[in-house]
Coordinates of C-alpha atoms and ligand atoms in Angstrom, one line a residue:
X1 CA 106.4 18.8 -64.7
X2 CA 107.8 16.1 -62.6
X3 CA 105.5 13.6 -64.6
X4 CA 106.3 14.8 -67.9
X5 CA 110.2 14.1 -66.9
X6 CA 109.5 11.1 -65.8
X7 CA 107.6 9.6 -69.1
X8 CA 110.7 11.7 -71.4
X9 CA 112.8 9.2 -69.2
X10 CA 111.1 6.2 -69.7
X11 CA 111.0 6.6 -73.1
X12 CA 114.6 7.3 -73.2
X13 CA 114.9 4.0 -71.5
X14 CA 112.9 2.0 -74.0
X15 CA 114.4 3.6 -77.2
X16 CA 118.0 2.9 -75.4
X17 CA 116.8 -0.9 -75.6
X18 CA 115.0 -1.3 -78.9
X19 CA 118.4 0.3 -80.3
X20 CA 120.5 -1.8 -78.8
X21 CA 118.4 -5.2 -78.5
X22 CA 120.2 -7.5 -75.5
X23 CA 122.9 -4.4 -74.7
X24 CA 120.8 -2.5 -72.0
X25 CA 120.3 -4.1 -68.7
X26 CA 118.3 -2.3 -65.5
X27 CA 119.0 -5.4 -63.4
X28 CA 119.6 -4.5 -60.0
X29 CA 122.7 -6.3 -59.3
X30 CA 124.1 -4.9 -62.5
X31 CA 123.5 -1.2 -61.5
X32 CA 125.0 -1.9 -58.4
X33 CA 128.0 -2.9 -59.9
X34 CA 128.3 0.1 -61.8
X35 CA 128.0 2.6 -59.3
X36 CA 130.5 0.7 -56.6
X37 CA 133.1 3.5 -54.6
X38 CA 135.7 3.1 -52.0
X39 CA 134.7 7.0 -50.5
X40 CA 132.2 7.9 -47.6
X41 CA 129.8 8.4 -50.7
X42 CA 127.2 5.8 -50.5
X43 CA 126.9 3.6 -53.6
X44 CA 124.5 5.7 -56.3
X45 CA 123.3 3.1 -58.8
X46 CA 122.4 4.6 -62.9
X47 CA 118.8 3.7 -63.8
X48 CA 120.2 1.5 -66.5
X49 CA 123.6 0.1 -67.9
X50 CA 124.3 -0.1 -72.2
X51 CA 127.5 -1.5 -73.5
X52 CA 128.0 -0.1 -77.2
X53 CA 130.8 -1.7 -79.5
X54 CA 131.1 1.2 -82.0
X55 CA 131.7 5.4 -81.5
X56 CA 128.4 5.4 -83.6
X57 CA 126.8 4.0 -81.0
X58 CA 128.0 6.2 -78.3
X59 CA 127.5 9.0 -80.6
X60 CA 123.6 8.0 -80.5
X61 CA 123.0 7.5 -77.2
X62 CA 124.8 10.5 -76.4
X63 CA 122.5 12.7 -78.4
X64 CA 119.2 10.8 -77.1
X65 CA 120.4 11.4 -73.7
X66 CA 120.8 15.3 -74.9
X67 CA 117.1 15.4 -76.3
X68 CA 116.0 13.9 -73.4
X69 CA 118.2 15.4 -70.5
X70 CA 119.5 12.4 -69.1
X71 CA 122.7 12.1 -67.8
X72 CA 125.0 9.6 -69.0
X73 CA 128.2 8.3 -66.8
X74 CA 131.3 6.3 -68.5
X75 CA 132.1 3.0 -66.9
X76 CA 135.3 1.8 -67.5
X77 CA 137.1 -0.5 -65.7
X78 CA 135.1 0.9 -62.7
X79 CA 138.3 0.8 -60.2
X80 CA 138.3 4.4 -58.9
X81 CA 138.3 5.1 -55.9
X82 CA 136.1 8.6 -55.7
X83 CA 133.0 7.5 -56.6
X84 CA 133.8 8.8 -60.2
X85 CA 131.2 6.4 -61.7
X86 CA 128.1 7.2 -59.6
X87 CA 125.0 8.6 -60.5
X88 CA 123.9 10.9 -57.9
X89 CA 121.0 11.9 -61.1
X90 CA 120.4 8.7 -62.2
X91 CA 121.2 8.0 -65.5
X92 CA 122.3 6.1 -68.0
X93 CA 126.0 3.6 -67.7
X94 CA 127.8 3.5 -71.0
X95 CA 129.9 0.6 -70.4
X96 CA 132.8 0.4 -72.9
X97 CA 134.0 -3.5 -72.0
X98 CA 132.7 -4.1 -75.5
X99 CA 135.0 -1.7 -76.8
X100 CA 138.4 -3.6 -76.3
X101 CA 140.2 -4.5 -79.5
X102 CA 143.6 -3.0 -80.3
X103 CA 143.5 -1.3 -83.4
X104 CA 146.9 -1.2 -84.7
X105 CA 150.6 -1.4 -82.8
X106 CA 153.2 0.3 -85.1
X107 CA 156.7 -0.4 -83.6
X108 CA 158.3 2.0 -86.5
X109 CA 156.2 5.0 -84.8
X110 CA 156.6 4.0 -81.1
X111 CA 152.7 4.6 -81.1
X112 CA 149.5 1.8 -80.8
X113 CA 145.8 2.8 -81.2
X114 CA 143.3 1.3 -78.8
X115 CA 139.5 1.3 -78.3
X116 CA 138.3 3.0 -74.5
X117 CA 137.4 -0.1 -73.3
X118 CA 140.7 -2.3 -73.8
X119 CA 141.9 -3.3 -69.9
X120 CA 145.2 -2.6 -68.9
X121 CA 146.7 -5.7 -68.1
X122 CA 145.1 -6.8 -72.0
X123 CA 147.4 -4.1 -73.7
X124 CA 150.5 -5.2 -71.5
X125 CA 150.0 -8.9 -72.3
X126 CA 149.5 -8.4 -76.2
X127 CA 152.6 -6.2 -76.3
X128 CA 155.0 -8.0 -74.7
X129 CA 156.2 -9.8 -78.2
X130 CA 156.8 -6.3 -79.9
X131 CA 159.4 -5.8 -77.5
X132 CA 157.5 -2.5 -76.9
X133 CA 155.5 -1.4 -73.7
X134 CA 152.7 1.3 -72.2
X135 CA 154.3 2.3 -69.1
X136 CA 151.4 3.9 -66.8
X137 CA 150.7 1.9 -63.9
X138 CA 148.4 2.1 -61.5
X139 CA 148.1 -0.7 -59.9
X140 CA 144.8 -1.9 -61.0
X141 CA 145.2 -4.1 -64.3
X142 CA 141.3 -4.5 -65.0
X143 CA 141.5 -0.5 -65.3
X144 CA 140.7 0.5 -69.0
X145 CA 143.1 2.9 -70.9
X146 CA 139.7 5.3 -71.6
X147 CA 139.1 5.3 -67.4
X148 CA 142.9 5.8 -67.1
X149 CA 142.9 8.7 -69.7
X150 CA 139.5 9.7 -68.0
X151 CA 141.4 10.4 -64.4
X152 CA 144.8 11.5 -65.6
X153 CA 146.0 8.3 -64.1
X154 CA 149.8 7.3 -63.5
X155 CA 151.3 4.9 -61.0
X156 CA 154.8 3.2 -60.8
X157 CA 156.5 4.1 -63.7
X158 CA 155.6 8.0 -63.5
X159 CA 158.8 9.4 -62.5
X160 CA 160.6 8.2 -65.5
X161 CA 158.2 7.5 -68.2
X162 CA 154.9 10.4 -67.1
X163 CA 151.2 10.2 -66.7
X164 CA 148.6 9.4 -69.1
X165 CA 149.0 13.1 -69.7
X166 CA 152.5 12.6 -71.4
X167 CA 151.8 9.3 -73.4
X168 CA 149.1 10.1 -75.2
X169 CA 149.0 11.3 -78.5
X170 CA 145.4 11.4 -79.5
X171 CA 141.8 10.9 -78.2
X172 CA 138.6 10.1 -80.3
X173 CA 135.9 11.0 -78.1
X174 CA 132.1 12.1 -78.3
X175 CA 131.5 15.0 -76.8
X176 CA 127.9 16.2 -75.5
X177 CA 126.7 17.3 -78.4
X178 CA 127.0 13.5 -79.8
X179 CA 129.8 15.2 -82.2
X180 CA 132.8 13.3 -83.1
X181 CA 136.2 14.5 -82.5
X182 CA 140.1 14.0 -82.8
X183 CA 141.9 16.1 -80.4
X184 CA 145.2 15.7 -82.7
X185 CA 147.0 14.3 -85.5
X186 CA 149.0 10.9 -85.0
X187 CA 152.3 13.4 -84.9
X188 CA 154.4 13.1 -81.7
X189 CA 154.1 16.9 -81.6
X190 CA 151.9 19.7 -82.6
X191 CA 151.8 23.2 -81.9
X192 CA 148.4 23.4 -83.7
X193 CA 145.9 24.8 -81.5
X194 CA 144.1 24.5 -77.9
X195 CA 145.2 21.4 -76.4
X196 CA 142.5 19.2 -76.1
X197 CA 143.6 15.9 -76.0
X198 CA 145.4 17.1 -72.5
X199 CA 141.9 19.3 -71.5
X200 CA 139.5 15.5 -71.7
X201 CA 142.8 13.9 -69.9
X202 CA 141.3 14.3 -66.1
X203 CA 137.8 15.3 -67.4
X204 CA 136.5 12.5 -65.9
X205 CA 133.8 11.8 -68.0
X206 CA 132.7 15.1 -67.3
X207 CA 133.7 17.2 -71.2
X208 CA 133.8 13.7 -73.5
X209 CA 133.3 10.4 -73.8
X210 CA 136.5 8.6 -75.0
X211 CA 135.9 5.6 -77.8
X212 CA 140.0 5.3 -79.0
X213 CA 142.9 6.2 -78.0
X214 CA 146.7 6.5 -79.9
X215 CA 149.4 5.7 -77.1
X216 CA 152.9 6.2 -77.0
X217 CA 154.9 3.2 -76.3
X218 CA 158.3 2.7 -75.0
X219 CA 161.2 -0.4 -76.1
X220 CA 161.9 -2.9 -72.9
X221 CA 165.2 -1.4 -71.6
X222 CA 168.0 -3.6 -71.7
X223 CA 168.6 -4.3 -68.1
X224 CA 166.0 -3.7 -65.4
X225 CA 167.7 -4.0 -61.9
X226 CA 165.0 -3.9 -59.4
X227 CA 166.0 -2.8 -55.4
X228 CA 165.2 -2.7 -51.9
X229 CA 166.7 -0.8 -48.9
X230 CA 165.2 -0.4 -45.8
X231 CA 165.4 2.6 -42.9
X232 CA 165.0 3.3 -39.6
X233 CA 163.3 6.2 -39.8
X234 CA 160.9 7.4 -42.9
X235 CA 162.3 10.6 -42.8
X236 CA 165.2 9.1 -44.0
X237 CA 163.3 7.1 -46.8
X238 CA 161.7 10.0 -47.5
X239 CA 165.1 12.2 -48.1
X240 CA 167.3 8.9 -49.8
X241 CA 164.6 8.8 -52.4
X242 CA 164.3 12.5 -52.7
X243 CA 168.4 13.0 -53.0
X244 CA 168.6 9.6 -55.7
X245 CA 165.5 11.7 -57.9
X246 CA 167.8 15.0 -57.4
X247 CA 171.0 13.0 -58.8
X248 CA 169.4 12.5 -62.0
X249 CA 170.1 8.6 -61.1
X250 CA 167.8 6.6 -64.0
X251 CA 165.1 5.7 -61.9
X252 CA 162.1 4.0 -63.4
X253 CA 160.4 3.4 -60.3
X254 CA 160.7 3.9 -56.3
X255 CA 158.3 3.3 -53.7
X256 CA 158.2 3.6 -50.2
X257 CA 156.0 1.1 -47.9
X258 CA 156.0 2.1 -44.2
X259 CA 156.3 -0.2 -41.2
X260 CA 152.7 -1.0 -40.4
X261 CA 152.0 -2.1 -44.5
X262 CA 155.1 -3.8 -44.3
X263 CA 154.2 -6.2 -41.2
X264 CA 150.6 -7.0 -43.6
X265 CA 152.5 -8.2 -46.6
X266 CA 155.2 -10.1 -44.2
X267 CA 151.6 -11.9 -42.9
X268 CA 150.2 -12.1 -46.5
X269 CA 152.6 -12.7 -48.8
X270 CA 154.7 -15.0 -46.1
X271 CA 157.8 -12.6 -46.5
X272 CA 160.4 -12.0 -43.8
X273 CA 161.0 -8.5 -44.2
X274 CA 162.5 -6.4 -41.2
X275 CA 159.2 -4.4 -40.3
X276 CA 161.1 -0.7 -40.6
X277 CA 160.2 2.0 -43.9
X278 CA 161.5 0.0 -47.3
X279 CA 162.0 1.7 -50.5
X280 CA 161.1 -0.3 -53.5
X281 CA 163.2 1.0 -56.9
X282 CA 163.4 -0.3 -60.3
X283 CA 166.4 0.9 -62.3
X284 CA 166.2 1.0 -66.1
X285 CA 169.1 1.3 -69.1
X286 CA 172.3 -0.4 -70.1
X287 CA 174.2 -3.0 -67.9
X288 CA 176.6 -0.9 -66.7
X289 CA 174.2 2.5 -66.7
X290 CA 172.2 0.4 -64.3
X291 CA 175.1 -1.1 -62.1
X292 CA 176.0 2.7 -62.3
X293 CA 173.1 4.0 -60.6
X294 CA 172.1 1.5 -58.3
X295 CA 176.2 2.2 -56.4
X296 CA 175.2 5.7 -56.4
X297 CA 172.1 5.1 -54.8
X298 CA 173.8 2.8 -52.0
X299 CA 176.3 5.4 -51.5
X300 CA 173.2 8.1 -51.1
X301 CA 171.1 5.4 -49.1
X302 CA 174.3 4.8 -46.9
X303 CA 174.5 8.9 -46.4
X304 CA 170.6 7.9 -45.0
X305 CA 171.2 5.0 -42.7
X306 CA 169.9 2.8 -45.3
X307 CA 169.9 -1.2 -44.7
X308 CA 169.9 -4.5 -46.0
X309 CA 170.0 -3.4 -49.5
X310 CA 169.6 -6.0 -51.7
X311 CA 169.2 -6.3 -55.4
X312 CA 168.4 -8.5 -58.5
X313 CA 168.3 -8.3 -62.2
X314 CA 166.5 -11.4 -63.7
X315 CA 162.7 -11.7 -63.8
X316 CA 162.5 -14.0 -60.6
X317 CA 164.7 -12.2 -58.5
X318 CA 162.9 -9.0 -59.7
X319 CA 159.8 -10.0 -59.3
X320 CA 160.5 -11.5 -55.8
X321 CA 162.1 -8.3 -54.4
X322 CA 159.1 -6.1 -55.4
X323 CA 156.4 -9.4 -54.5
X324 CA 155.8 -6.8 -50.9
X325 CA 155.3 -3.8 -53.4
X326 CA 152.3 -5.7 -55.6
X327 CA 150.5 -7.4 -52.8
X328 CA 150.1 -3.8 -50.9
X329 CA 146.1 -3.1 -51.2
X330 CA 145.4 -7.0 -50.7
X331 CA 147.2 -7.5 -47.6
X332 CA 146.2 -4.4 -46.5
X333 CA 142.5 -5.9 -46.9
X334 CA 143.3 -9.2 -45.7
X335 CA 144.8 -7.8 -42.4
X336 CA 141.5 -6.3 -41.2
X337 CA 138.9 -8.8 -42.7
X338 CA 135.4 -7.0 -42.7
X339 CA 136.6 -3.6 -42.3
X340 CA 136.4 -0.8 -45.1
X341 CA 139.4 0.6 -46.7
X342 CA 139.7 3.6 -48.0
X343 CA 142.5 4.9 -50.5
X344 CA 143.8 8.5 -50.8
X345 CA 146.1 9.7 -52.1
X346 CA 148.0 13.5 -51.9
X347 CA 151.0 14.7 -53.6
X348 CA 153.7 17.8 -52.7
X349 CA 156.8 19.1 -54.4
X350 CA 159.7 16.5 -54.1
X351 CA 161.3 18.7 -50.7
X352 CA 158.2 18.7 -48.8
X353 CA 157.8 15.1 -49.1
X354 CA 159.6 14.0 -45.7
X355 CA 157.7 16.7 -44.0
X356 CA 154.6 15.7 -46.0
X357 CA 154.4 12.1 -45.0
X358 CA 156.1 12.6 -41.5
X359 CA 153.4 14.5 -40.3
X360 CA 151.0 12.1 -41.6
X361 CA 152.6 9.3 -40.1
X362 CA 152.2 11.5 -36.3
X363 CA 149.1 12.3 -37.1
X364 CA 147.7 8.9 -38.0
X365 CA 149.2 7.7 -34.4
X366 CA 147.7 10.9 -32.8
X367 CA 144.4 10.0 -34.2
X368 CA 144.6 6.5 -33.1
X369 CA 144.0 4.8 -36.8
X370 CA 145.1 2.2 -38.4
X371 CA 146.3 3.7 -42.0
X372 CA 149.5 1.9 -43.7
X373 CA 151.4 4.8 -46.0
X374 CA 152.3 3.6 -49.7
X375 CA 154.1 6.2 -51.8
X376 CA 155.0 6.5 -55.3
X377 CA 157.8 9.0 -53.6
X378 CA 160.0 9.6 -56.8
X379 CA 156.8 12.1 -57.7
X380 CA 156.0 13.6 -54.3
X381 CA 153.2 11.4 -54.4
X382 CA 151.6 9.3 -51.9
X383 CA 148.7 7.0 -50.4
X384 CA 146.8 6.7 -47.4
X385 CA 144.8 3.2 -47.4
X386 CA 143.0 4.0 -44.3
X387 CA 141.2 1.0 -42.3
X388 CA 137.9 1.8 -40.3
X389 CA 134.2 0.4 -39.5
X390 CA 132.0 2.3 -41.0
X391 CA 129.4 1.4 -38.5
X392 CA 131.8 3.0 -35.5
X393 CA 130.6 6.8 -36.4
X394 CA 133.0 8.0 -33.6
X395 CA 135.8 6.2 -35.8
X396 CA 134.4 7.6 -38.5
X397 CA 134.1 11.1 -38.3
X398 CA 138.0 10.7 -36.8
X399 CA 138.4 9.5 -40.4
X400 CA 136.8 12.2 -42.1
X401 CA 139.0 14.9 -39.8
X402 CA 141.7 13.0 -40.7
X403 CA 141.2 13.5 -44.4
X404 CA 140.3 16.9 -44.2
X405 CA 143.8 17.3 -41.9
X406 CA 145.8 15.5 -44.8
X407 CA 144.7 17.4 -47.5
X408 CA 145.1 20.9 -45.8
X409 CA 148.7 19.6 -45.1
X410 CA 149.5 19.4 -49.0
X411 CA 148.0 22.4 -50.2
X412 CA 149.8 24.5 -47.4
X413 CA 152.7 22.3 -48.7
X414 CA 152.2 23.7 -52.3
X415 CA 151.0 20.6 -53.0
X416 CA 147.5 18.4 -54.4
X417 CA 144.6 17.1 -52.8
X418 CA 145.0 14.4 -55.3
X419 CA 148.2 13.2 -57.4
X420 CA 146.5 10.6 -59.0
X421 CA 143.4 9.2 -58.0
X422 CA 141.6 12.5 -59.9
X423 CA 138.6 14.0 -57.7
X424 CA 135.2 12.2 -58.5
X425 CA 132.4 13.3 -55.3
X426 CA 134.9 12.8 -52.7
X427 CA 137.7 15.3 -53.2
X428 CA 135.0 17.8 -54.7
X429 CA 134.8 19.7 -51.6
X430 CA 138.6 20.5 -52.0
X431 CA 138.2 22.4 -55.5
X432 CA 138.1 25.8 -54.2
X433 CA 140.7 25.9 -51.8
X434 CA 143.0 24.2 -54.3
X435 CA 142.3 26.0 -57.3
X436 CA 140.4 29.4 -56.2
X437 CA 139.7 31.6 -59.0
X438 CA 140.7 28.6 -61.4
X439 CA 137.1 26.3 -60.2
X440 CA 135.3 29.1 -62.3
X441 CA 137.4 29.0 -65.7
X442 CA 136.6 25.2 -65.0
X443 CA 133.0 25.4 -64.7
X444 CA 132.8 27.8 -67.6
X445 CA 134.8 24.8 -69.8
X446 CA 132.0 22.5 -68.4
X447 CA 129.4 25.3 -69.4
X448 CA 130.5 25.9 -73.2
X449 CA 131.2 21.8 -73.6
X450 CA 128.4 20.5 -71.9
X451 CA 125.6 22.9 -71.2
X452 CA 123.0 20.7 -70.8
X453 CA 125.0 18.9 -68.0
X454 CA 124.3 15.6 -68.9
X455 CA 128.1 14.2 -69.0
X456 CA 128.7 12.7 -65.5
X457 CA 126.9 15.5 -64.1
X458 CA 127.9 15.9 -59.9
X459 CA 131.3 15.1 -60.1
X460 CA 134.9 17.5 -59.8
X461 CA 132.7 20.6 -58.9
Ligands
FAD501 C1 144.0 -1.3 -55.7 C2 144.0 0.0 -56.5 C3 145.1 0.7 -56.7 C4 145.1 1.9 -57.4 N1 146.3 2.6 -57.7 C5 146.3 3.7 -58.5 C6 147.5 4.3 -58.8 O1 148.6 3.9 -58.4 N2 147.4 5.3 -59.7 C7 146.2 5.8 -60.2 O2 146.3 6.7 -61.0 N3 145.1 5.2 -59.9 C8 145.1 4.2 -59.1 N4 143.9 3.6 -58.7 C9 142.6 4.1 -59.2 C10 142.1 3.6 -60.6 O3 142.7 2.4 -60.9 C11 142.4 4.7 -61.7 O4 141.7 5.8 -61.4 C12 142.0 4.2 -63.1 O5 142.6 5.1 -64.0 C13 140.5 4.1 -63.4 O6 140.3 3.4 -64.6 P1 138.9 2.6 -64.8 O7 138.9 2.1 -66.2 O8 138.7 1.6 -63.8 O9 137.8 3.8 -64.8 P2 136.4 3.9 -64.0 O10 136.6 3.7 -62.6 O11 135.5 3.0 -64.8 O12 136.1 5.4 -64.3 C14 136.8 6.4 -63.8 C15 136.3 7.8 -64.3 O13 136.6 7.9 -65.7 C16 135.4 8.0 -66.5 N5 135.6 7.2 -67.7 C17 135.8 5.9 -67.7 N6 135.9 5.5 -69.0 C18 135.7 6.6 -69.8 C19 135.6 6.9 -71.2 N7 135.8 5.9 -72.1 N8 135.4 8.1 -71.6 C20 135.3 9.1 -70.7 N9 135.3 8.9 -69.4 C21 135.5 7.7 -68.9 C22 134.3 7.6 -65.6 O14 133.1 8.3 -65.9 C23 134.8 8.0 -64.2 O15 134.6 9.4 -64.0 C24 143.9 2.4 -58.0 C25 142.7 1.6 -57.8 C26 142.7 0.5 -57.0 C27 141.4 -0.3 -56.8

């Protein structure tokens, strides 16, 4: 039996590359690079990597991976951090950076339409002449909007503008079968049916492979007034940011960096900021809407002990107060050259977040690790970049206790194992105590969409 899967595969692999002649590699480095992850998971290369360039194609190789049973794994951008894109079956990589043109912007409708593979940072750059923009954020600009779609992504921007889950309006995507489908009209609303375009947001790879994508965009604001303030406490962060999301003030952003991250992006980004929690806010709207909100948040920050507050509203200024913000992960990496990081994230209802990350922050000292805290905090929302050896397993399995400790912390919080990052192999072992009965109506969606198991098989569950 084993042999006879064995030759079914290798003739999967040869009629993958006699259909697409120069598209298919099995190079080593290559399937490396597609399986990379920032988890305890070791790396788990596919058996081969195919980029397509039309949703015929993916369409195709979906349904000769069906006849054959092999599993098939979406490669985006490839910047998760829960080794979402390994193949723990082998497999085959559909790579969709061949998939990257914009397909139409219409400013009249508020709404573009974009192939999987198109990168972030792409869309941002081309729509900057519309006046227009796609809000989500997360940080990494080579991500693709089908990966962001993929993990429910958000970032930034979340608290006023929402997550991939609320700007999309449609998905194209190929689902196991190799069948075509649009999960909705182009219509802002639609109270026609099951929601699918919102059931393959988060999927993961796992229900569809996404080819194009219609987006909601959003006009440049008027004024942006971008913020800092710092604290002497992050409690107090913590409850200033909470109280200026509770005012209804018109927030477009606000981020939290705690001491220790703060001291790397002083060394990285030569900045001279004092080494105390900072919150990072971006206010959006009219002049005085903006001059508005950014006096109530000083009064509410003053209530807090707030600091130093300073503020700007042209691009330099902007860009120069939130420089610390952008440069988090890098000098975070740069600080502890040779060391692994390892990015979680957690998020809990807005008035558990002080308690949320102020037991974090004692715990992290308890444990004796080095673990800077970055939070989108206007959502509840927030990361762990955690610093370690891998090689040091005492270290390590401190790590792992630490993660397990974290996550328990939100869900007896009400809260998420994951706000954003999505779940991939490494916050699989979570799903049941998040979720309980709910894993099961899950599985039975994987079950009826897939039941061959060949979309990303081994990840969520
Ligand atoms: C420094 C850094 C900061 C980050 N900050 C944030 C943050 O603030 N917020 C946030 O949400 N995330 C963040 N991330 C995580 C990551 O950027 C997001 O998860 C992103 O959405 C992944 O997009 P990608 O194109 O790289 O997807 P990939 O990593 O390529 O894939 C991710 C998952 O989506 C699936 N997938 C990819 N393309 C498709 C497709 N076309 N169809 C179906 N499935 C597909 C894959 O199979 C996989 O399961 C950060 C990552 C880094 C490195």
């Amino acid at each position: 039996v084993g042999d006879s899967i064995e030759k079914s595969r290798q003739e999967f692999f040869a009629q993958v590359n006699s259909m697409l002649p120069g598209r298919c590699s099995v190079g080593q480095d290559v399937r490396q690079q597609h399986s990379n992850t920032m988890t305890f998971v070791p790396s788990q290369p596919p058996d081969a990597v195919v980029w397509p360039v039309t949703t015929a194609e993916v369409s195709s190789l979906v349904r000769l991976a069906a006849a054959h049973r092999v599993p098939v794994i979406a490669f985006g951008g490839g910047t998760s951090l829960e080794g979402h894109v390994n193949a723990p079956h082998g497999g085959l990589s559909i790579d969709f950076s061949k998939m990257n043109q914009i397909l139409a912007v219409r400013p009249n409708d508020l709404d573009c339409t974009v192939e999987a593979g198109v990168p972030l940072d792409h869309l941002t750059a081309e729509l900057r002449a519309t006046g227009l923009f796609f809000p989500v954020d997360p940080g990494a600009g080579t991500a693709t909007l089908g990966g962001m779609a993929a993990t429910r992504a958000s970032g930034t921007t979340t608290v006023r503008y929402g997550s991939m889950r609320e700007n999309l309006i449609n998905i194209k995507a190929v689902m196991a079968s190799g069948e075509v489908v649009d999960t909705a009209r182009r219509a802002r609303k639609s109270a026609s049916g099951y929601d699918l375009t919102r059931l393959l947001v988060g999927s993961e790879g796992t229900l569809g492979l996404i080819t194009e994508l219609t987006l909601k965009l959003h006009g440049v604001p008027e004024t942006i007034l971008a913020a800092t303030a710092s604290f002497a406490s992050i409690v107090s962060a913590c409850k200033a940011s909470t109280q200026a999301i509770q005012a209804g003030l018109g927030l477009a952003r606000i981020e939290l960096l705690d001491a220790v991250q703060i001291q790397c992006v002083n060394a990285y980004s030569h900045l001279n900021l004092e080494s105390v929690p900072t919150l990072f806010l971006e206010f959006h709207g009219s002049p005085a809407a903006c001059r508005d909100d950014f006096e109530a948040f000083k009064d509410i920050a003053a209530i807090e002990g707030g600091s130093n507050i300073k503020s700007a509203i042209d691009d330099a200024g902007r860009k120069s107060l939130w420089r610390a913000r952008h440069d988090a992960f890098w000098a975070v990496k740069a600080a502890w050259p040779g060391k692994q990081l390892l990015v979680t994230d957690i998020a809990v209802p807005l008035s558990k977040l002080a308690e949320a990350v102020t037991e974090t922050s004692e715990d992290i000292k308890k444990t004796g690790l080095i673990a800077p805290i970055v939070g989108h905090v206007g959502d509840g929302n927030f990361h762990v970049i955690v610093v370690f050896d891998r090689a040091n397993s005492s270290e390590f399995a401190r790590v792992e206790a630490f993660l397990d400790r974290l996550v328990e912390r939100a869900l007896r919080l009400e809260g998420t194992a994951t706000g954003e990052h999505g779940v991939g192999q490494g916050k699989s072992r979570y799903m049941v105590r998040e979720h309980g009965a709910g894993v099961e109506v899950m599985r039975a969606i994987k079950q009826a969409l897939d039941p061959l198991n060949i979309l990303n098989p081994g990840k969520i569950f």
